[in-house]
Amino acid sequence: MPIYEFRCRACGKKVELLCPTGAQPGPCSACGGRLERIMSRFAHHRSLQSRLADIDTSRPPGDDYYRDERNIGLWARKRMQELGCDPGIDFDGVVERARQQVKEQLQD
Ligand SMILES: [Zn+2]
């Protein structure tokens, strides 16, 4: 499923969601307002660094965050960077397995 970027018409919050083409997303997770799709041809091509830069580790990610399986591991990775921890050699492997599991669950 493609990733689309949406913005809440009420509060302006931006989210990226996995969404079947043409389907309407649910309401805004922050205020319940209606989400509208933002036409962004850059959304699909963001680098890992820019995705990491967007993460606010001062609070836990919301439920919507993990609907996008690409986000799994990013939050933890950034948190570890901030703490000066080495994620370890197998970190990417662990993340990849977690992503696969979520993908399989989404397909059920
Ligand atoms: Zn909102």
PDB file of N, CA and C and ligand atoms in Angstrom:
ATOM      1  N   MET A   1       0.850  -1.196   0.000  1.00  0.00           N
ATOM      2  CA  MET A   1       0.000   0.000   0.000  1.00  0.00           C
ATOM      3  C   MET A   1       0.883   1.241   0.000  1.00  0.00           C
ATOM      4  N   PRO A   2       0.474   2.236  -0.717  1.00  0.00           N
ATOM      5  CA  PRO A   2       1.275   3.466  -0.759  1.00  0.00           C
ATOM      6  C   PRO A   2       1.141   4.271   0.532  1.00  0.00           C
ATOM      7  N   ILE A   3       2.125   5.091   0.764  1.00  0.00           N
ATOM      8  CA  ILE A   3       2.112   6.007   1.908  1.00  0.00           C
ATOM      9  C   ILE A   3       1.624   7.365   1.413  1.00  0.00           C
ATOM     10  N   TYR A   4       0.645   7.915   2.092  1.00  0.00           N
ATOM     11  CA  TYR A   4       0.192   9.252   1.741  1.00  0.00           C
ATOM     12  C   TYR A   4       0.352  10.168   2.940  1.00  0.00           C
ATOM     13  N   GLU A   5       0.526  11.428   2.608  1.00  0.00           N
ATOM     14  CA  GLU A   5       0.638  12.431   3.657  1.00  0.00           C
ATOM     15  C   GLU A   5      -0.702  13.145   3.770  1.00  0.00           C
ATOM     16  N   PHE A   6      -1.162  13.312   5.001  1.00  0.00           N
ATOM     17  CA  PHE A   6      -2.430  13.982   5.247  1.00  0.00           C
ATOM     18  C   PHE A   6      -2.235  15.123   6.228  1.00  0.00           C
ATOM     19  N   ARG A   7      -3.121  16.105   6.120  1.00  0.00           N
ATOM     20  CA  ARG A   7      -3.109  17.195   7.090  1.00  0.00           C
ATOM     21  C   ARG A   7      -4.518  17.371   7.633  1.00  0.00           C
ATOM     22  N   CYS A   8      -4.592  17.591   8.942  1.00  0.00           N
ATOM     23  CA  CYS A   8      -5.888  17.802   9.576  1.00  0.00           C
ATOM     24  C   CYS A   8      -6.389  19.208   9.238  1.00  0.00           C
ATOM     25  N   ARG A   9      -7.658  19.268   8.802  1.00  0.00           N
ATOM     26  CA  ARG A   9      -8.213  20.576   8.441  1.00  0.00           C
ATOM     27  C   ARG A   9      -8.471  21.424   9.665  1.00  0.00           C
ATOM     28  N   ALA A  10      -8.669  20.768  10.804  1.00  0.00           N
ATOM     29  CA  ALA A  10      -9.002  21.513  12.027  1.00  0.00           C
ATOM     30  C   ALA A  10      -7.758  22.029  12.747  1.00  0.00           C
ATOM     31  N   CYS A  11      -6.779  21.150  12.977  1.00  0.00           N
ATOM     32  CA  CYS A  11      -5.639  21.569  13.808  1.00  0.00           C
ATOM     33  C   CYS A  11      -4.336  21.649  13.020  1.00  0.00           C
ATOM     34  N   GLY A  12      -4.327  21.190  11.782  1.00  0.00           N
ATOM     35  CA  GLY A  12      -3.131  21.331  10.959  1.00  0.00           C
ATOM     36  C   GLY A  12      -2.083  20.254  11.176  1.00  0.00           C
ATOM     37  N   LYS A  13      -2.374  19.289  12.038  1.00  0.00           N
ATOM     38  CA  LYS A  13      -1.420  18.201  12.287  1.00  0.00           C
ATOM     39  C   LYS A  13      -1.191  17.401  11.013  1.00  0.00           C
ATOM     40  N   LYS A  14       0.071  17.085  10.747  1.00  0.00           N
ATOM     41  CA  LYS A  14       0.409  16.303   9.559  1.00  0.00           C
ATOM     42  C   LYS A  14       0.701  14.860   9.936  1.00  0.00           C
ATOM     43  N   VAL A  15       0.194  13.936   9.163  1.00  0.00           N
ATOM     44  CA  VAL A  15       0.483  12.522   9.399  1.00  0.00           C
ATOM     45  C   VAL A  15       0.762  11.834   8.077  1.00  0.00           C
ATOM     46  N   GLU A  16       1.547  10.776   8.148  1.00  0.00           N
ATOM     47  CA  GLU A  16       1.737   9.919   6.984  1.00  0.00           C
ATOM     48  C   GLU A  16       1.076   8.598   7.292  1.00  0.00           C
ATOM     49  N   LEU A  17       0.249   8.130   6.382  1.00  0.00           N
ATOM     50  CA  LEU A  17      -0.490   6.897   6.624  1.00  0.00           C
ATOM     51  C   LEU A  17      -0.387   5.971   5.432  1.00  0.00           C
ATOM     52  N   LEU A  18      -0.364   4.688   5.762  1.00  0.00           N
ATOM     53  CA  LEU A  18      -0.521   3.661   4.738  1.00  0.00           C
ATOM     54  C   LEU A  18      -1.990   3.639   4.387  1.00  0.00           C
ATOM     55  N   CYS A  19      -2.317   3.764   3.135  1.00  0.00           N
ATOM     56  CA  CYS A  19      -3.723   3.917   2.805  1.00  0.00           C
ATOM     57  C   CYS A  19      -3.967   3.358   1.409  1.00  0.00           C
ATOM     58  N   PRO A  20      -4.966   2.495   1.254  1.00  0.00           N
ATOM     59  CA  PRO A  20      -5.272   2.036  -0.106  1.00  0.00           C
ATOM     60  C   PRO A  20      -5.658   3.230  -0.966  1.00  0.00           C
ATOM     61  N   THR A  21      -5.290   3.200  -2.217  1.00  0.00           N
ATOM     62  CA  THR A  21      -5.581   4.319  -3.108  1.00  0.00           C
ATOM     63  C   THR A  21      -7.077   4.629  -3.106  1.00  0.00           C
ATOM     64  N   GLY A  22      -7.386   5.895  -2.905  1.00  0.00           N
ATOM     65  CA  GLY A  22      -8.784   6.318  -2.953  1.00  0.00           C
ATOM     66  C   GLY A  22      -9.522   6.185  -1.641  1.00  0.00           C
ATOM     67  N   ALA A  23      -8.937   5.485  -0.663  1.00  0.00           N
ATOM     68  CA  ALA A  23      -9.633   5.299   0.609  1.00  0.00           C
ATOM     69  C   ALA A  23      -9.502   6.553   1.467  1.00  0.00           C
ATOM     70  N   GLN A  24     -10.488   6.798   2.285  1.00  0.00           N
ATOM     71  CA  GLN A  24     -10.449   7.927   3.199  1.00  0.00           C
ATOM     72  C   GLN A  24      -9.808   7.482   4.504  1.00  0.00           C
ATOM     73  N   PRO A  25      -8.888   8.262   5.030  1.00  0.00           N
ATOM     74  CA  PRO A  25      -8.304   7.907   6.329  1.00  0.00           C
ATOM     75  C   PRO A  25      -9.291   8.182   7.448  1.00  0.00           C
ATOM     76  N   GLY A  26      -9.007   7.659   8.627  1.00  0.00           N
ATOM     77  CA  GLY A  26      -9.833   7.954   9.796  1.00  0.00           C
ATOM     78  C   GLY A  26      -9.647   9.391  10.228  1.00  0.00           C
ATOM     79  N   PRO A  27     -10.321   9.775  11.297  1.00  0.00           N
ATOM     80  CA  PRO A  27     -10.188  11.151  11.789  1.00  0.00           C
ATOM     81  C   PRO A  27      -8.813  11.415  12.393  1.00  0.00           C
ATOM     82  N   CYS A  28      -8.497  12.697  12.537  1.00  0.00           N
ATOM     83  CA  CYS A  28      -7.241  13.131  13.145  1.00  0.00           C
ATOM     84  C   CYS A  28      -7.103  12.535  14.543  1.00  0.00           C
ATOM     85  N   SER A  29      -5.900  11.981  14.824  1.00  0.00           N
ATOM     86  CA  SER A  29      -5.703  11.353  16.129  1.00  0.00           C
ATOM     87  C   SER A  29      -5.593  12.385  17.243  1.00  0.00           C
ATOM     88  N   ALA A  30      -5.309  13.623  16.883  1.00  0.00           N
ATOM     89  CA  ALA A  30      -5.141  14.662  17.901  1.00  0.00           C
ATOM     90  C   ALA A  30      -6.475  15.318  18.278  1.00  0.00           C
ATOM     91  N   CYS A  31      -7.315  15.612  17.267  1.00  0.00           N
ATOM     92  CA  CYS A  31      -8.524  16.389  17.573  1.00  0.00           C
ATOM     93  C   CYS A  31      -9.794  15.791  16.979  1.00  0.00           C
ATOM     94  N   GLY A  32      -9.666  14.720  16.202  1.00  0.00           N
ATOM     95  CA  GLY A  32     -10.860  14.113  15.611  1.00  0.00           C
ATOM     96  C   GLY A  32     -11.326  14.812  14.350  1.00  0.00           C
ATOM     97  N   GLY A  33     -10.568  15.822  13.896  1.00  0.00           N
ATOM     98  CA  GLY A  33     -10.925  16.560  12.692  1.00  0.00           C
ATOM     99  C   GLY A  33     -10.718  15.728  11.433  1.00  0.00           C
ATOM    100  N   ARG A  34     -11.158  16.272  10.311  1.00  0.00           N
ATOM    101  CA  ARG A  34     -11.057  15.546   9.054  1.00  0.00           C
ATOM    102  C   ARG A  34      -9.669  15.720   8.436  1.00  0.00           C
ATOM    103  N   LEU A  35      -9.121  14.612   7.961  1.00  0.00           N
ATOM    104  CA  LEU A  35      -7.808  14.660   7.328  1.00  0.00           C
ATOM    105  C   LEU A  35      -7.974  14.837   5.827  1.00  0.00           C
ATOM    106  N   GLU A  36      -7.163  15.683   5.240  1.00  0.00           N
ATOM    107  CA  GLU A  36      -7.161  15.780   3.789  1.00  0.00           C
ATOM    108  C   GLU A  36      -5.779  15.460   3.259  1.00  0.00           C
ATOM    109  N   ARG A  37      -5.765  14.848   2.097  1.00  0.00           N
ATOM    110  CA  ARG A  37      -4.504  14.391   1.552  1.00  0.00           C
ATOM    111  C   ARG A  37      -3.699  15.561   1.016  1.00  0.00           C
ATOM    112  N   ILE A  38      -2.407  15.530   1.303  1.00  0.00           N
ATOM    113  CA  ILE A  38      -1.497  16.534   0.774  1.00  0.00           C
ATOM    114  C   ILE A  38      -0.796  15.914  -0.424  1.00  0.00           C
ATOM    115  N   MET A  39      -0.807  16.612  -1.518  1.00  0.00           N
ATOM    116  CA  MET A  39      -0.098  16.110  -2.680  1.00  0.00           C
ATOM    117  C   MET A  39       1.387  16.403  -2.504  1.00  0.00           C
ATOM    118  N   SER A  40       2.119  15.408  -2.207  1.00  0.00           N
ATOM    119  CA  SER A  40       3.544  15.595  -1.984  1.00  0.00           C
ATOM    120  C   SER A  40       4.316  14.499  -2.694  1.00  0.00           C
ATOM    121  N   ARG A  41       5.065  14.894  -3.701  1.00  0.00           N
ATOM    122  CA  ARG A  41       5.823  13.858  -4.384  1.00  0.00           C
ATOM    123  C   ARG A  41       7.113  13.543  -3.664  1.00  0.00           C
ATOM    124  N   PHE A  42       7.365  14.261  -2.567  1.00  0.00           N
ATOM    125  CA  PHE A  42       8.591  13.997  -1.824  1.00  0.00           C
ATOM    126  C   PHE A  42       8.384  12.984  -0.706  1.00  0.00           C
ATOM    127  N   ALA A  43       7.130  12.754  -0.362  1.00  0.00           N
ATOM    128  CA  ALA A  43       6.845  11.887   0.783  1.00  0.00           C
ATOM    129  C   ALA A  43       7.444  10.501   0.623  1.00  0.00           C
ATOM    130  N   HIS A  44       7.519  10.033  -0.623  1.00  0.00           N
ATOM    131  CA  HIS A  44       8.000   8.672  -0.842  1.00  0.00           C
ATOM    132  C   HIS A  44       9.524   8.587  -0.864  1.00  0.00           C
ATOM    133  N   HIS A  45      10.147   9.729  -0.871  1.00  0.00           N
ATOM    134  CA  HIS A  45      11.590   9.717  -1.087  1.00  0.00           C
ATOM    135  C   HIS A  45      12.376  10.337   0.059  1.00  0.00           C
ATOM    136  N   ARG A  46      11.776  10.360   1.227  1.00  0.00           N
ATOM    137  CA  ARG A  46      12.482  10.959   2.347  1.00  0.00           C
ATOM    138  C   ARG A  46      13.600  10.032   2.811  1.00  0.00           C
ATOM    139  N   SER A  47      14.682  10.634   3.171  1.00  0.00           N
ATOM    140  CA  SER A  47      15.816   9.839   3.623  1.00  0.00           C
ATOM    141  C   SER A  47      15.607   9.416   5.064  1.00  0.00           C
ATOM    142  N   LEU A  48      16.375   8.414   5.453  1.00  0.00           N
ATOM    143  CA  LEU A  48      16.320   7.972   6.843  1.00  0.00           C
ATOM    144  C   LEU A  48      16.645   9.128   7.782  1.00  0.00           C
ATOM    145  N   GLN A  49      17.631   9.931   7.394  1.00  0.00           N
ATOM    146  CA  GLN A  49      18.027  11.035   8.278  1.00  0.00           C
ATOM    147  C   GLN A  49      16.887  12.029   8.471  1.00  0.00           C
ATOM    148  N   SER A  50      16.145  12.327   7.415  1.00  0.00           N
ATOM    149  CA  SER A  50      15.071  13.305   7.573  1.00  0.00           C
ATOM    150  C   SER A  50      13.927  12.702   8.380  1.00  0.00           C
ATOM    151  N   ARG A  51      13.711  11.388   8.224  1.00  0.00           N
ATOM    152  CA  ARG A  51      12.676  10.744   9.028  1.00  0.00           C
ATOM    153  C   ARG A  51      13.088  10.738  10.499  1.00  0.00           C
ATOM    154  N   LEU A  52      14.355  10.497  10.747  1.00  0.00           N
ATOM    155  CA  LEU A  52      14.845  10.512  12.128  1.00  0.00           C
ATOM    156  C   LEU A  52      14.712  11.910  12.725  1.00  0.00           C
ATOM    157  N   ALA A  53      14.999  12.907  11.906  1.00  0.00           N
ATOM    158  CA  ALA A  53      14.974  14.288  12.402  1.00  0.00           C
ATOM    159  C   ALA A  53      13.566  14.708  12.817  1.00  0.00           C
ATOM    160  N   ASP A  54      12.558  14.089  12.212  1.00  0.00           N
ATOM    161  CA  ASP A  54      11.163  14.441  12.508  1.00  0.00           C
ATOM    162  C   ASP A  54      10.647  13.830  13.805  1.00  0.00           C
ATOM    163  N   ILE A  55      11.353  12.874  14.333  1.00  0.00           N
ATOM    164  CA  ILE A  55      10.819  12.139  15.465  1.00  0.00           C
ATOM    165  C   ILE A  55      11.013  12.932  16.748  1.00  0.00           C
ATOM    166  N   ASP A  56       9.942  13.071  17.486  1.00  0.00           N
ATOM    167  CA  ASP A  56      10.001  13.733  18.778  1.00  0.00           C
ATOM    168  C   ASP A  56      10.070  12.643  19.843  1.00  0.00           C
ATOM    169  N   THR A  57      11.252  12.442  20.415  1.00  0.00           N
ATOM    170  CA  THR A  57      11.400  11.359  21.388  1.00  0.00           C
ATOM    171  C   THR A  57      11.050  11.796  22.802  1.00  0.00           C
ATOM    172  N   SER A  58      10.538  13.025  22.943  1.00  0.00           N
ATOM    173  CA  SER A  58      10.140  13.460  24.279  1.00  0.00           C
ATOM    174  C   SER A  58       8.807  12.827  24.682  1.00  0.00           C
ATOM    175  N   ARG A  59       8.121  12.226  23.705  1.00  0.00           N
ATOM    176  CA  ARG A  59       6.879  11.513  24.047  1.00  0.00           C
ATOM    177  C   ARG A  59       6.810  10.256  23.206  1.00  0.00           C
ATOM    178  N   PRO A  60       6.081   9.246  23.693  1.00  0.00           N
ATOM    179  CA  PRO A  60       5.995   7.998  22.920  1.00  0.00           C
ATOM    180  C   PRO A  60       5.211   8.221  21.633  1.00  0.00           C
ATOM    181  N   PRO A  61       5.552   7.473  20.593  1.00  0.00           N
ATOM    182  CA  PRO A  61       4.815   7.623  19.335  1.00  0.00           C
ATOM    183  C   PRO A  61       3.374   7.166  19.492  1.00  0.00           C
ATOM    184  N   GLY A  62       2.473   7.761  18.743  1.00  0.00           N
ATOM    185  CA  GLY A  62       1.059   7.403  18.805  1.00  0.00           C
ATOM    186  C   GLY A  62       0.779   6.104  18.067  1.00  0.00           C
ATOM    187  N   ASP A  63      -0.462   5.633  18.185  1.00  0.00           N
ATOM    188  CA  ASP A  63      -0.849   4.374  17.545  1.00  0.00           C
ATOM    189  C   ASP A  63      -0.698   4.441  16.030  1.00  0.00           C
ATOM    190  N   ASP A  64      -1.024   5.586  15.457  1.00  0.00           N
ATOM    191  CA  ASP A  64      -0.952   5.729  14.000  1.00  0.00           C
ATOM    192  C   ASP A  64       0.463   5.519  13.479  1.00  0.00           C
ATOM    193  N   TYR A  65       1.414   5.865  14.320  1.00  0.00           N
ATOM    194  CA  TYR A  65       2.804   5.836  13.907  1.00  0.00           C
ATOM    195  C   TYR A  65       3.212   4.458  13.407  1.00  0.00           C
ATOM    196  N   TYR A  66       2.758   3.437  14.115  1.00  0.00           N
ATOM    197  CA  TYR A  66       3.197   2.091  13.767  1.00  0.00           C
ATOM    198  C   TYR A  66       2.320   1.432  12.711  1.00  0.00           C
ATOM    199  N   ARG A  67       1.316   2.143  12.222  1.00  0.00           N
ATOM    200  CA  ARG A  67       0.590   1.634  11.061  1.00  0.00           C
ATOM    201  C   ARG A  67       1.480   1.683   9.832  1.00  0.00           C
ATOM    202  N   ASP A  68       2.450   2.547   9.863  1.00  0.00           N
ATOM    203  CA  ASP A  68       3.443   2.599   8.797  1.00  0.00           C
ATOM    204  C   ASP A  68       4.628   1.760   9.253  1.00  0.00           C
ATOM    205  N   GLU A  69       4.789   0.590   8.632  1.00  0.00           N
ATOM    206  CA  GLU A  69       5.794  -0.331   9.175  1.00  0.00           C
ATOM    207  C   GLU A  69       7.208   0.209   8.988  1.00  0.00           C
ATOM    208  N   ARG A  70       7.377   1.188   8.100  1.00  0.00           N
ATOM    209  CA  ARG A  70       8.722   1.770   7.944  1.00  0.00           C
ATOM    210  C   ARG A  70       9.149   2.527   9.190  1.00  0.00           C
ATOM    211  N   ASN A  71       8.166   2.896  10.027  1.00  0.00           N
ATOM    212  CA  ASN A  71       8.495   3.677  11.216  1.00  0.00           C
ATOM    213  C   ASN A  71       9.015   2.806  12.359  1.00  0.00           C
ATOM    214  N   ILE A  72       8.795   1.501  12.243  1.00  0.00           N
ATOM    215  CA  ILE A  72       9.220   0.623  13.325  1.00  0.00           C
ATOM    216  C   ILE A  72      10.738   0.652  13.436  1.00  0.00           C
ATOM    217  N   GLY A  73      11.215   0.873  14.627  1.00  0.00           N
ATOM    218  CA  GLY A  73      12.660   0.912  14.830  1.00  0.00           C
ATOM    219  C   GLY A  73      13.238   2.316  14.753  1.00  0.00           C
ATOM    220  N   LEU A  74      12.552   3.220  14.030  1.00  0.00           N
ATOM    221  CA  LEU A  74      13.099   4.572  13.894  1.00  0.00           C
ATOM    222  C   LEU A  74      13.135   5.300  15.230  1.00  0.00           C
ATOM    223  N   TRP A  75      12.020   5.166  15.959  1.00  0.00           N
ATOM    224  CA  TRP A  75      11.916   5.866  17.241  1.00  0.00           C
ATOM    225  C   TRP A  75      13.007   5.366  18.189  1.00  0.00           C
ATOM    226  N   ALA A  76      13.143   4.055  18.263  1.00  0.00           N
ATOM    227  CA  ALA A  76      14.142   3.455  19.148  1.00  0.00           C
ATOM    228  C   ALA A  76      15.552   3.854  18.720  1.00  0.00           C
ATOM    229  N   ARG A  77      15.741   3.897  17.404  1.00  0.00           N
ATOM    230  CA  ARG A  77      17.072   4.243  16.888  1.00  0.00           C
ATOM    231  C   ARG A  77      17.445   5.681  17.279  1.00  0.00           C
ATOM    232  N   LYS A  78      16.469   6.576  17.118  1.00  0.00           N
ATOM    233  CA  LYS A  78      16.746   7.970  17.453  1.00  0.00           C
ATOM    234  C   LYS A  78      17.009   8.132  18.943  1.00  0.00           C
ATOM    235  N   ARG A  79      16.197   7.441  19.732  1.00  0.00           N
ATOM    236  CA  ARG A  79      16.356   7.525  21.182  1.00  0.00           C
ATOM    237  C   ARG A  79      17.758   7.044  21.575  1.00  0.00           C
ATOM    238  N   MET A  80      18.209   5.983  20.932  1.00  0.00           N
ATOM    239  CA  MET A  80      19.534   5.452  21.249  1.00  0.00           C
ATOM    240  C   MET A  80      20.628   6.426  20.814  1.00  0.00           C
ATOM    241  N   GLN A  81      20.404   7.067  19.662  1.00  0.00           N
ATOM    242  CA  GLN A  81      21.372   8.079  19.206  1.00  0.00           C
ATOM    243  C   GLN A  81      21.495   9.194  20.236  1.00  0.00           C
ATOM    244  N   GLU A  82      20.334   9.640  20.730  1.00  0.00           N
ATOM    245  CA  GLU A  82      20.331  10.736  21.701  1.00  0.00           C
ATOM    246  C   GLU A  82      21.040  10.338  22.985  1.00  0.00           C
ATOM    247  N   LEU A  83      20.887   9.082  23.342  1.00  0.00           N
ATOM    248  CA  LEU A  83      21.497   8.601  24.576  1.00  0.00           C
ATOM    249  C   LEU A  83      22.947   8.183  24.369  1.00  0.00           C
ATOM    250  N   GLY A  84      23.402   8.232  23.124  1.00  0.00           N
ATOM    251  CA  GLY A  84      24.777   7.862  22.838  1.00  0.00           C
ATOM    252  C   GLY A  84      25.024   6.364  22.866  1.00  0.00           C
ATOM    253  N   CYS A  85      23.952   5.585  22.666  1.00  0.00           N
ATOM    254  CA  CYS A  85      24.103   4.129  22.671  1.00  0.00           C
ATOM    255  C   CYS A  85      24.404   3.629  21.264  1.00  0.00           C
ATOM    256  N   ASP A  86      25.141   2.541  21.209  1.00  0.00           N
ATOM    257  CA  ASP A  86      25.352   1.864  19.947  1.00  0.00           C
ATOM    258  C   ASP A  86      24.222   0.854  19.774  1.00  0.00           C
ATOM    259  N   PRO A  87      23.429   0.992  18.706  1.00  0.00           N
ATOM    260  CA  PRO A  87      22.316   0.064  18.533  1.00  0.00           C
ATOM    261  C   PRO A  87      22.770  -1.376  18.322  1.00  0.00           C
ATOM    262  N   GLY A  88      24.019  -1.584  17.999  1.00  0.00           N
ATOM    263  CA  GLY A  88      24.510  -2.959  17.823  1.00  0.00           C
ATOM    264  C   GLY A  88      24.387  -3.420  16.394  1.00  0.00           C
ATOM    265  N   ILE A  89      25.170  -4.415  16.071  1.00  0.00           N
ATOM    266  CA  ILE A  89      25.264  -4.873  14.692  1.00  0.00           C
ATOM    267  C   ILE A  89      23.931  -5.397  14.177  1.00  0.00           C
ATOM    268  N   ASP A  90      23.177  -6.098  15.053  1.00  0.00           N
ATOM    269  CA  ASP A  90      21.971  -6.768  14.567  1.00  0.00           C
ATOM    270  C   ASP A  90      20.728  -5.887  14.660  1.00  0.00           C
ATOM    271  N   PHE A  91      20.898  -4.618  14.990  1.00  0.00           N
ATOM    272  CA  PHE A  91      19.712  -3.772  15.161  1.00  0.00           C
ATOM    273  C   PHE A  91      18.848  -3.763  13.899  1.00  0.00           C
ATOM    274  N   ASP A  92      19.485  -3.602  12.749  1.00  0.00           N
ATOM    275  CA  ASP A  92      18.716  -3.555  11.505  1.00  0.00           C
ATOM    276  C   ASP A  92      17.974  -4.863  11.253  1.00  0.00           C
ATOM    277  N   GLY A  93      18.602  -5.977  11.603  1.00  0.00           N
ATOM    278  CA  GLY A  93      17.951  -7.276  11.438  1.00  0.00           C
ATOM    279  C   GLY A  93      16.725  -7.398  12.326  1.00  0.00           C
ATOM    280  N   VAL A  94      16.834  -6.940  13.559  1.00  0.00           N
ATOM    281  CA  VAL A  94      15.704  -6.992  14.490  1.00  0.00           C
ATOM    282  C   VAL A  94      14.569  -6.133  13.962  1.00  0.00           C
ATOM    283  N   VAL A  95      14.920  -4.934  13.493  1.00  0.00           N
ATOM    284  CA  VAL A  95      13.910  -4.022  12.964  1.00  0.00           C
ATOM    285  C   VAL A  95      13.230  -4.633  11.736  1.00  0.00           C
ATOM    286  N   GLU A  96      14.030  -5.232  10.884  1.00  0.00           N
ATOM    287  CA  GLU A  96      13.478  -5.808   9.657  1.00  0.00           C
ATOM    288  C   GLU A  96      12.489  -6.927   9.980  1.00  0.00           C
ATOM    289  N   ARG A  97      12.813  -7.736  10.963  1.00  0.00           N
ATOM    290  CA  ARG A  97      11.890  -8.815  11.341  1.00  0.00           C
ATOM    291  C   ARG A  97      10.606  -8.242  11.926  1.00  0.00           C
ATOM    292  N   ALA A  98      10.731  -7.174  12.730  1.00  0.00           N
ATOM    293  CA  ALA A  98       9.541  -6.549  13.309  1.00  0.00           C
ATOM    294  C   ALA A  98       8.658  -5.966  12.205  1.00  0.00           C
ATOM    295  N   ARG A  99       9.282  -5.367  11.201  1.00  0.00           N
ATOM    296  CA  ARG A  99       8.517  -4.796  10.081  1.00  0.00           C
ATOM    297  C   ARG A  99       7.752  -5.884   9.344  1.00  0.00           C
ATOM    298  N   GLN A 100       8.414  -6.998   9.114  1.00  0.00           N
ATOM    299  CA  GLN A 100       7.760  -8.104   8.414  1.00  0.00           C
ATOM    300  C   GLN A 100       6.549  -8.594   9.195  1.00  0.00           C
ATOM    301  N   GLN A 101       6.695  -8.677  10.519  1.00  0.00           N
ATOM    302  CA  GLN A 101       5.584  -9.153  11.348  1.00  0.00           C
ATOM    303  C   GLN A 101       4.389  -8.221  11.232  1.00  0.00           C
ATOM    304  N   VAL A 102       4.643  -6.924  11.279  1.00  0.00           N
ATOM    305  CA  VAL A 102       3.540  -5.967  11.185  1.00  0.00           C
ATOM    306  C   VAL A 102       2.889  -6.047   9.809  1.00  0.00           C
ATOM    307  N   LYS A 103       3.697  -6.174   8.774  1.00  0.00           N
ATOM    308  CA  LYS A 103       3.158  -6.294   7.424  1.00  0.00           C
ATOM    309  C   LYS A 103       2.213  -7.482   7.343  1.00  0.00           C
ATOM    310  N   GLU A 104       2.647  -8.612   7.917  1.00  0.00           N
ATOM    311  CA  GLU A 104       1.812  -9.808   7.866  1.00  0.00           C
ATOM    312  C   GLU A 104       0.521  -9.599   8.647  1.00  0.00           C
ATOM    313  N   GLN A 105       0.604  -8.887   9.784  1.00  0.00           N
ATOM    314  CA  GLN A 105      -0.606  -8.634  10.566  1.00  0.00           C
ATOM    315  C   GLN A 105      -1.556  -7.723   9.806  1.00  0.00           C
ATOM    316  N   LEU A 106      -1.001  -6.741   9.092  1.00  0.00           N
ATOM    317  CA  LEU A 106      -1.846  -5.815   8.345  1.00  0.00           C
ATOM    318  C   LEU A 106      -2.570  -6.509   7.209  1.00  0.00           C
ATOM    319  N   GLN A 107      -1.970  -7.582   6.713  1.00  0.00           N
ATOM    320  CA  GLN A 107      -2.578  -8.283   5.584  1.00  0.00           C
ATOM    321  C   GLN A 107      -3.699  -9.220   6.010  1.00  0.00           C
ATOM    322  N   ASP A 108      -3.787  -9.518   7.319  1.00  0.00           N
ATOM    323  CA  ASP A 108      -4.838 -10.435   7.800  1.00  0.00           C
ATOM    324  C   ASP A 108      -6.221  -9.804   7.682  1.00  0.00           C
TER     325      ASP A 108
HETATM  326 ZN    ZN B   1      -6.574  17.626  14.162  1.00  0.00          ZN
END
